[in-house]
PDB file of C-alpha atoms in Angstrom:
ATOM      1  CA  MET A   1       0.117  -0.166   0.078  1.00 53.00           C
ATOM      2  CA  LYS A   2       1.729   3.534  -1.068  1.00 52.00           C
ATOM      3  CA  PRO A   3       1.863   5.759   1.403  1.00 53.00           C
ATOM      4  CA  ARG A   4      -0.644   9.028   0.660  1.00 54.00           C
ATOM      5  CA  PRO A   5       1.119  11.463   0.029  1.00 53.00           C
ATOM      6  CA  LEU A   6       0.643  15.209   2.165  1.00 48.00           C
ATOM      7  CA  ALA A   7      -0.840  17.828   1.776  1.00 53.00           C
ATOM      8  CA  ALA A   8       0.525  20.871   0.904  1.00 55.00           C
ATOM      9  CA  SER A   9      -1.127  23.054   4.850  1.00 61.00           C
ATOM     10  CA  THR A  10       1.124  20.129   6.230  1.00 70.00           C
ATOM     11  CA  ARG A  11       4.106  20.303   4.771  1.00 67.00           C
ATOM     12  CA  TRP A  12       3.932  23.742   4.786  1.00 66.00           C
ATOM     13  CA  GLN A  13       3.348  23.298   8.632  1.00 70.00           C
ATOM     14  CA  ARG A  14       6.053  20.975   9.045  1.00 71.00           C
ATOM     15  CA  ARG A  15       8.213  23.675   7.690  1.00 72.00           C
ATOM     16  CA  HIS A  16       7.975  26.312  10.341  1.00 65.00           C
ATOM     17  CA  ILE A  17       8.174  25.049  12.964  1.00 69.00           C
ATOM     18  CA  ALA A  18      11.623  23.857  11.884  1.00 68.00           C
ATOM     19  CA  ARG A  19      12.623  27.179  10.903  1.00 71.00           C
ATOM     20  CA  ARG A  20      11.275  28.030  14.770  1.00 67.00           C
ATOM     21  CA  ARG A  21      13.784  24.903  15.945  1.00 62.00           C
ATOM     22  CA  ALA A  22      16.427  26.316  14.394  1.00 58.00           C
ATOM     23  CA  ALA A  23      15.870  30.462  15.200  1.00 57.00           C
ATOM     24  CA  ARG A  24      15.677  29.144  19.123  1.00 57.00           C
ATOM     25  CA  GLY A  25      18.558  27.178  18.695  1.00 58.00           C
ATOM     26  CA  GLY A  26      22.068  28.429  20.530  1.00 64.00           C
ATOM     27  CA  VAL A  27      25.505  30.131  19.012  1.00 69.00           C
ATOM     28  CA  SER A  28      28.160  28.045  17.707  1.00 78.00           C
ATOM     29  CA  LEU A  29      31.284  26.431  19.666  1.00 84.00           C
ATOM     30  CA  VAL A  30      32.980  28.940  16.678  1.00 86.00           C
ATOM     31  CA  GLU A  31      31.471  32.141  18.139  1.00 85.00           C
ATOM     32  CA  LEU A  32      31.748  30.764  21.777  1.00 87.00           C
ATOM     33  CA  LEU A  33      35.506  31.047  21.229  1.00 91.00           C
ATOM     34  CA  ILE A  34      35.756  34.254  19.594  1.00 91.00           C
ATOM     35  CA  VAL A  35      33.036  35.489  22.264  1.00 90.00           C
ATOM     36  CA  ILE A  36      35.236  34.730  24.530  1.00 92.00           C
ATOM     37  CA  SER A  37      38.791  35.929  23.524  1.00 92.00           C
ATOM     38  CA  THR A  38      38.055  38.630  23.164  1.00 93.00           C
ATOM     39  CA  LEU A  39      36.379  38.897  26.679  1.00 93.00           C
ATOM     40  CA  THR A  40      40.048  38.180  27.983  1.00 92.00           C
ATOM     41  CA  VAL A  41      42.025  40.563  25.546  1.00 92.00           C
ATOM     42  CA  LEU A  42      40.196  42.993  26.489  1.00 92.00           C
ATOM     43  CA  MET A  43      39.884  42.796  30.463  1.00 93.00           C
ATOM     44  CA  ALA A  44      43.840  42.070  30.666  1.00 91.00           C
ATOM     45  CA  THR A  45      44.276  45.613  28.257  1.00 91.00           C
ATOM     46  CA  CYS A  46      42.052  46.818  31.262  1.00 93.00           C
ATOM     47  CA  THR A  47      44.653  45.274  33.622  1.00 92.00           C
ATOM     48  CA  ALA A  48      47.119  46.235  32.686  1.00 91.00           C
ATOM     49  CA  THR A  49      46.344  49.920  32.057  1.00 91.00           C
ATOM     50  CA  LEU A  50      44.042  49.632  35.698  1.00 92.00           C
ATOM     51  CA  TYR A  51      48.521  49.128  36.932  1.00 92.00           C
ATOM     52  CA  ARG A  52      49.945  51.072  35.607  1.00 92.00           C
ATOM     53  CA  LEU A  53      47.544  53.934  36.942  1.00 92.00           C
ATOM     54  CA  MET A  54      47.585  53.131  40.573  1.00 93.00           C
ATOM     55  CA  ALA A  55      51.743  53.050  39.810  1.00 90.00           C
ATOM     56  CA  ALA A  56      51.760  56.356  39.043  1.00 90.00           C
ATOM     57  CA  GLN A  57      49.318  57.725  41.110  1.00 90.00           C
ATOM     58  CA  ARG A  58      51.450  55.236  43.953  1.00 89.00           C
ATOM     59  CA  ALA A  59      54.833  57.435  42.954  1.00 85.00           C
ATOM     60  CA  SER A  60      53.769  60.803  42.646  1.00 88.00           C
ATOM     61  CA  THR A  61      52.138  60.189  46.374  1.00 88.00           C
ATOM     62  CA  THR A  62      55.513  59.080  47.390  1.00 84.00           C
ATOM     63  CA  SER A  63      57.815  61.447  46.254  1.00 83.00           C
ATOM     64  CA  LEU A  64      55.210  64.422  47.598  1.00 88.00           C
ATOM     65  CA  ALA A  65      55.564  62.685  50.537  1.00 88.00           C
ATOM     66  CA  ALA A  66      59.289  62.604  50.387  1.00 84.00           C
ATOM     67  CA  ALA A  67      60.020  66.597  49.541  1.00 87.00           C
ATOM     68  CA  LEU A  68      57.671  67.617  51.922  1.00 91.00           C
ATOM     69  CA  THR A  69      59.708  65.546  54.328  1.00 91.00           C
ATOM     70  CA  ARG A  70      63.075  66.838  53.262  1.00 89.00           C
ATOM     71  CA  SER A  71      60.996  70.518  53.380  1.00 91.00           C
ATOM     72  CA  ARG A  72      60.405  70.174  57.234  1.00 92.00           C
ATOM     73  CA  LEU A  73      64.047  68.708  57.652  1.00 92.00           C
ATOM     74  CA  GLY A  74      66.347  71.711  56.248  1.00 91.00           C
ATOM     75  CA  HIS A  75      64.049  74.095  58.021  1.00 92.00           C
ATOM     76  CA  ASP A  76      63.418  72.068  61.491  1.00 92.00           C
ATOM     77  CA  PHE A  77      68.360  72.065  61.189  1.00 92.00           C
ATOM     78  CA  ARG A  78      68.738  75.263  59.413  1.00 91.00           C
ATOM     79  CA  ARG A  79      66.358  76.349  62.857  1.00 91.00           C
ATOM     80  CA  ASP A  80      68.079  73.784  65.209  1.00 91.00           C
ATOM     81  CA  ALA A  81      71.835  75.248  63.957  1.00 91.00           C
ATOM     82  CA  HIS A  82      70.419  78.987  63.845  1.00 90.00           C
ATOM     83  CA  ALA A  83      69.509  78.898  67.615  1.00 88.00           C
ATOM     84  CA  ALA A  84      73.172  76.784  68.952  1.00 89.00           C
ATOM     85  CA  SER A  85      76.007  77.851  69.622  1.00 88.00           C
ATOM     86  CA  SER A  86      78.184  75.362  69.258  1.00 88.00           C
ATOM     87  CA  ALA A  87      78.043  72.070  67.209  1.00 90.00           C
ATOM     88  CA  GLU A  88      79.865  68.631  67.153  1.00 89.00           C
ATOM     89  CA  LEU A  89      80.153  66.232  64.367  1.00 88.00           C
ATOM     90  CA  ASN A  90      80.969  62.279  65.628  1.00 83.00           C
ATOM     91  CA  GLY A  91      81.011  60.309  63.546  1.00 77.00           C
ATOM     92  CA  GLU A  92      77.006  59.202  62.728  1.00 82.00           C
ATOM     93  CA  GLN A  93      75.404  61.954  64.516  1.00 89.00           C
ATOM     94  CA  LEU A  94      75.852  65.790  65.018  1.00 91.00           C
ATOM     95  CA  VAL A  95      75.373  67.701  68.194  1.00 91.00           C
ATOM     96  CA  LEU A  96      73.617  71.459  68.259  1.00 90.00           C
ATOM     97  CA  THR A  97      74.426  72.791  71.947  1.00 89.00           C
ATOM     98  CA  GLY A  98      72.792  76.294  73.102  1.00 86.00           C
ATOM     99  CA  SER A  99      71.237  77.720  75.887  1.00 75.00           C
ATOM    100  CA  VAL A 100      67.224  78.876  75.814  1.00 64.00           C
ATOM    101  CA  THR A 101      66.123  81.882  78.739  1.00 58.00           C
ATOM    102  CA  SER A 102      63.262  80.414  80.628  1.00 53.00           C
ATOM    103  CA  ASP A 103      61.075  81.104  83.367  1.00 53.00           C
ATOM    104  CA  VAL A 104      62.730  78.647  85.798  1.00 54.00           C
ATOM    105  CA  SER A 105      66.485  79.640  85.355  1.00 54.00           C
ATOM    106  CA  ALA A 106      67.926  82.177  83.029  1.00 59.00           C
ATOM    107  CA  ASN A 107      69.538  79.666  81.300  1.00 74.00           C
ATOM    108  CA  VAL A 108      68.554  76.194  79.565  1.00 80.00           C
ATOM    109  CA  THR A 109      71.188  74.140  77.851  1.00 85.00           C
ATOM    110  CA  THR A 110      69.599  73.114  74.811  1.00 89.00           C
ATOM    111  CA  ARG A 111      70.895  69.739  73.325  1.00 90.00           C
ATOM    112  CA  VAL A 112      69.373  68.519  69.786  1.00 92.00           C
ATOM    113  CA  THR A 113      71.218  65.675  67.923  1.00 93.00           C
ATOM    114  CA  TYR A 114      70.621  64.670  64.471  1.00 94.00           C
ATOM    115  CA  ARG A 115      71.480  60.572  64.397  1.00 92.00           C
ATOM    116  CA  ARG A 116      71.591  58.815  60.871  1.00 90.00           C
ATOM    117  CA  THR A 117      69.264  55.229  61.139  1.00 88.00           C
ATOM    118  CA  GLU A 118      68.080  52.111  58.400  1.00 86.00           C
ATOM    119  CA  ALA A 119      65.215  54.692  57.835  1.00 85.00           C
ATOM    120  CA  GLY A 120      66.824  58.000  57.258  1.00 87.00           C
ATOM    121  CA  LEU A 121      67.054  60.409  60.990  1.00 91.00           C
ATOM    122  CA  LEU A 122      66.186  60.629  64.217  1.00 92.00           C
ATOM    123  CA  ARG A 123      66.341  64.478  66.156  1.00 93.00           C
ATOM    124  CA  THR A 124      66.346  64.149  69.534  1.00 93.00           C
ATOM    125  CA  GLU A 125      65.966  68.220  71.222  1.00 92.00           C
ATOM    126  CA  SER A 126      66.256  68.042  75.174  1.00 89.00           C
ATOM    127  CA  ARG A 127      66.077  70.686  77.615  1.00 85.00           C
ATOM    128  CA  GLY A 128      68.318  71.072  80.989  1.00 77.00           C
ATOM    129  CA  ASP A 129      66.306  67.700  83.215  1.00 79.00           C
ATOM    130  CA  GLY A 130      62.792  68.130  81.118  1.00 79.00           C
ATOM    131  CA  PRO A 131      61.736  65.818  78.443  1.00 84.00           C
ATOM    132  CA  GLU A 132      63.134  63.988  75.723  1.00 87.00           C
ATOM    133  CA  LEU A 133      61.627  64.760  72.135  1.00 90.00           C
ATOM    134  CA  ARG A 134      62.122  62.902  69.890  1.00 92.00           C
ATOM    135  CA  GLU A 135      60.904  63.321  65.361  1.00 92.00           C
ATOM    136  CA  GLU A 136      62.147  61.391  63.243  1.00 93.00           C
ATOM    137  CA  TYR A 137      62.694  62.231  59.375  1.00 92.00           C
ATOM    138  CA  ARG A 138      61.995  59.339  56.679  1.00 89.00           C
ATOM    139  CA  LEU A 139      64.157  58.679  53.755  1.00 85.00           C
ATOM    140  CA  PRO A 140      63.599  55.195  51.990  1.00 79.00           C
ATOM    141  CA  LEU A 141      66.949  54.758  50.391  1.00 79.00           C
ATOM    142  CA  THR A 142      68.656  57.914  51.003  1.00 84.00           C
ATOM    143  CA  ASN A 143      72.780  58.093  52.731  1.00 86.00           C
ATOM    144  CA  VAL A 144      73.062  60.687  55.194  1.00 88.00           C
ATOM    145  CA  GLU A 145      75.899  62.690  55.777  1.00 88.00           C
ATOM    146  CA  PHE A 146      77.145  65.205  58.434  1.00 90.00           C
ATOM    147  CA  GLY A 147      79.912  67.653  58.022  1.00 88.00           C
ATOM    148  CA  PHE A 148      80.945  70.460  59.997  1.00 89.00           C
ATOM    149  CA  GLU A 149      83.385  73.502  59.100  1.00 87.00           C
ATOM    150  CA  ALA A 150      84.883  74.971  62.372  1.00 83.00           C
ATOM    151  CA  ASP A 151      86.366  78.682  60.390  1.00 82.00           C
ATOM    152  CA  GLY A 152      82.741  78.851  59.336  1.00 81.00           C
ATOM    153  CA  GLY A 153      80.471  77.034  61.103  1.00 86.00           C
ATOM    154  CA  LEU A 154      78.768  75.760  58.722  1.00 90.00           C
ATOM    155  CA  ALA A 155      76.932  71.849  59.067  1.00 90.00           C
ATOM    156  CA  VAL A 156      75.581  70.316  57.170  1.00 89.00           C
ATOM    157  CA  ILE A 157      73.471  67.646  55.747  1.00 89.00           C
ATOM    158  CA  ARG A 158      74.127  65.913  52.541  1.00 88.00           C
ATOM    159  CA  LEU A 159      71.433  63.201  51.149  1.00 87.00           C
ATOM    160  CA  ARG A 160      72.751  61.234  48.954  1.00 83.00           C
ATOM    161  CA  ARG A 161      71.360  58.583  46.476  1.00 77.00           C
ATOM    162  CA  SER A 162      72.523  54.731  47.861  1.00 70.00           C
ATOM    163  CA  ALA A 163      74.046  52.240  46.549  1.00 59.00           C
ATOM    164  CA  GLU A 164      70.801  50.370  46.099  1.00 54.00           C
ATOM    165  CA  THR A 165      68.959  52.779  43.870  1.00 48.00           C
ATOM    166  CA  ARG A 166      71.715  53.417  41.902  1.00 47.00           C
ATOM    167  CA  SER A 167      72.366  49.396  40.905  1.00 48.00           C
ATOM    168  CA  ILE A 168      68.946  49.348  40.081  1.00 43.00           C
ATOM    169  CA  ALA A 169      68.752  52.563  37.799  1.00 45.00           C
ATOM    170  CA  ALA A 170      72.611  50.486  35.913  1.00 47.00           C
ATOM    171  CA  SER A 171      69.702  47.127  35.213  1.00 48.00           C
ATOM    172  CA  SER A 172      67.038  46.901  33.037  1.00 44.00           C
ATOM    173  CA  ARG A 173      64.302  46.827  35.775  1.00 49.00           C
ATOM    174  CA  PRO A 174      62.245  48.998  36.530  1.00 52.00           C
ATOM    175  CA  LEU A 175      63.026  52.184  39.179  1.00 47.00           C
ATOM    176  CA  PRO A 176      60.961  51.829  42.520  1.00 49.00           C
ATOM    177  CA  ALA A 177      58.238  54.030  43.249  1.00 48.00           C
ATOM    178  CA  ILE A 178      60.561  56.417  45.870  1.00 48.00           C
ATOM    179  CA  PRO A 179      62.474  58.518  43.824  1.00 49.00           C
ATOM    180  CA  PRO A 180      65.964  59.074  44.463  1.00 52.00           C
ATOM    181  CA  VAL A 181      67.180  62.293  45.461  1.00 53.00           C
ATOM    182  CA  GLU A 182      70.371  64.408  45.936  1.00 74.00           C
ATOM    183  CA  MET A 183      70.767  67.864  47.468  1.00 83.00           C
ATOM    184  CA  GLN A 184      72.544  69.641  51.137  1.00 88.00           C
ATOM    185  CA  ILE A 185      71.083  71.033  53.268  1.00 90.00           C
ATOM    186  CA  GLU A 186      73.648  73.869  54.927  1.00 89.00           C
ATOM    187  CA  ALA A 187      73.156  76.061  58.327  1.00 90.00           C
ATOM    188  CA  VAL A 188      74.937  79.098  59.594  1.00 89.00           C
ATOM    189  CA  VAL A 189      75.755  77.944  63.699  1.00 90.00           C
ATOM    190  CA  GLY A 190      75.188  80.330  65.917  1.00 86.00           C
ATOM    191  CA  ILE A 191      73.314  83.075  63.334  1.00 80.00           C
ATOM    192  CA  ALA A 192      70.323  83.856  65.656  1.00 68.00           C
ATOM    193  CA  THR A 193      72.794  84.950  68.454  1.00 56.00           C
ATOM    194  CA  ALA A 194      75.975  86.068  66.791  1.00 49.00           C
ATOM    195  CA  ASP A 195      76.139  88.696  64.372  1.00 43.00           C
ATOM    196  CA  VAL A 196      76.432  87.404  61.281  1.00 41.00           C
ATOM    197  CA  PRO A 197      75.423  88.388  57.964  1.00 43.00           C
ATOM    198  CA  ARG A 198      72.989  86.445  56.186  1.00 43.00           C
ATOM    199  CA  ASP A 199      70.915  86.781  52.800  1.00 45.00           C
ATOM    200  CA  PRO A 200      67.030  88.852  52.931  1.00 39.00           C
ATOM    201  CA  ALA A 201      65.449  85.479  53.341  1.00 42.00           C
ATOM    202  CA  GLY A 202      67.220  84.256  57.026  1.00 42.00           C
ATOM    203  CA  ARG A 203      68.244  81.144  55.741  1.00 43.00           C
ATOM    204  CA  GLU A 204      71.324  79.054  53.511  1.00 50.00           C
ATOM    205  CA  PRO A 205      69.688  77.168  50.580  1.00 51.00           C
ATOM    206  CA  SER A 206      69.570  73.960  50.114  1.00 54.00           C
ATOM    207  CA  THR A 207      71.977  73.012  46.624  1.00 54.00           C
ATOM    208  CA  PRO A 208      72.269  69.891  45.233  1.00 53.00           C
ATOM    209  CA  LEU A 209      74.731  67.527  44.411  1.00 49.00           C
ATOM    210  CA  GLU A 210      76.804  66.423  41.031  1.00 45.00           C
ATOM    211  CA  PRO A 211      75.737  62.437  41.124  1.00 42.00           C
TER     212      PRO A 211
END
């Protein structure tokens, strides 16, 4: 017995159902791999850009903090040197001695010591029998040197780049976030009490050192 031919309407319904099933079908594996690869490239690019931006912000913040520390050190060192009557260089520390007038006694001996530490500089101040005041100046990757010229009464603090920073700069590795700085802070001892000529600003400049 031969099968009866389908009617035109039945054939049209079957084609319509097949088209609807094809329209509801998912994407192919090749299309899915293309989308995943594109998203991976975009994520890698965004991550690298974000890392560079964060590194630049961190370097800028560290550079600003280091500049403020050097400015504060220069101001405090000149003030202490100008108010002192004598200075003594003792190895890794510079001692400034002077006297001030207080309500209790006519003269109170003050002693300010700048000492080199692993993190930078440590300033200690003592007045008579009073408590000792301590202040730290963080100067990473910096070698600190002291100098004193007895003839002219000139006290000096030199800030030089450490050997570690020089080796990093000479290699192909990127520089650390902390910028290397070379400068020299000078101050005349006793300028506040003696009749010593001074510039209009009343302070000595911080001169950069040659590398």
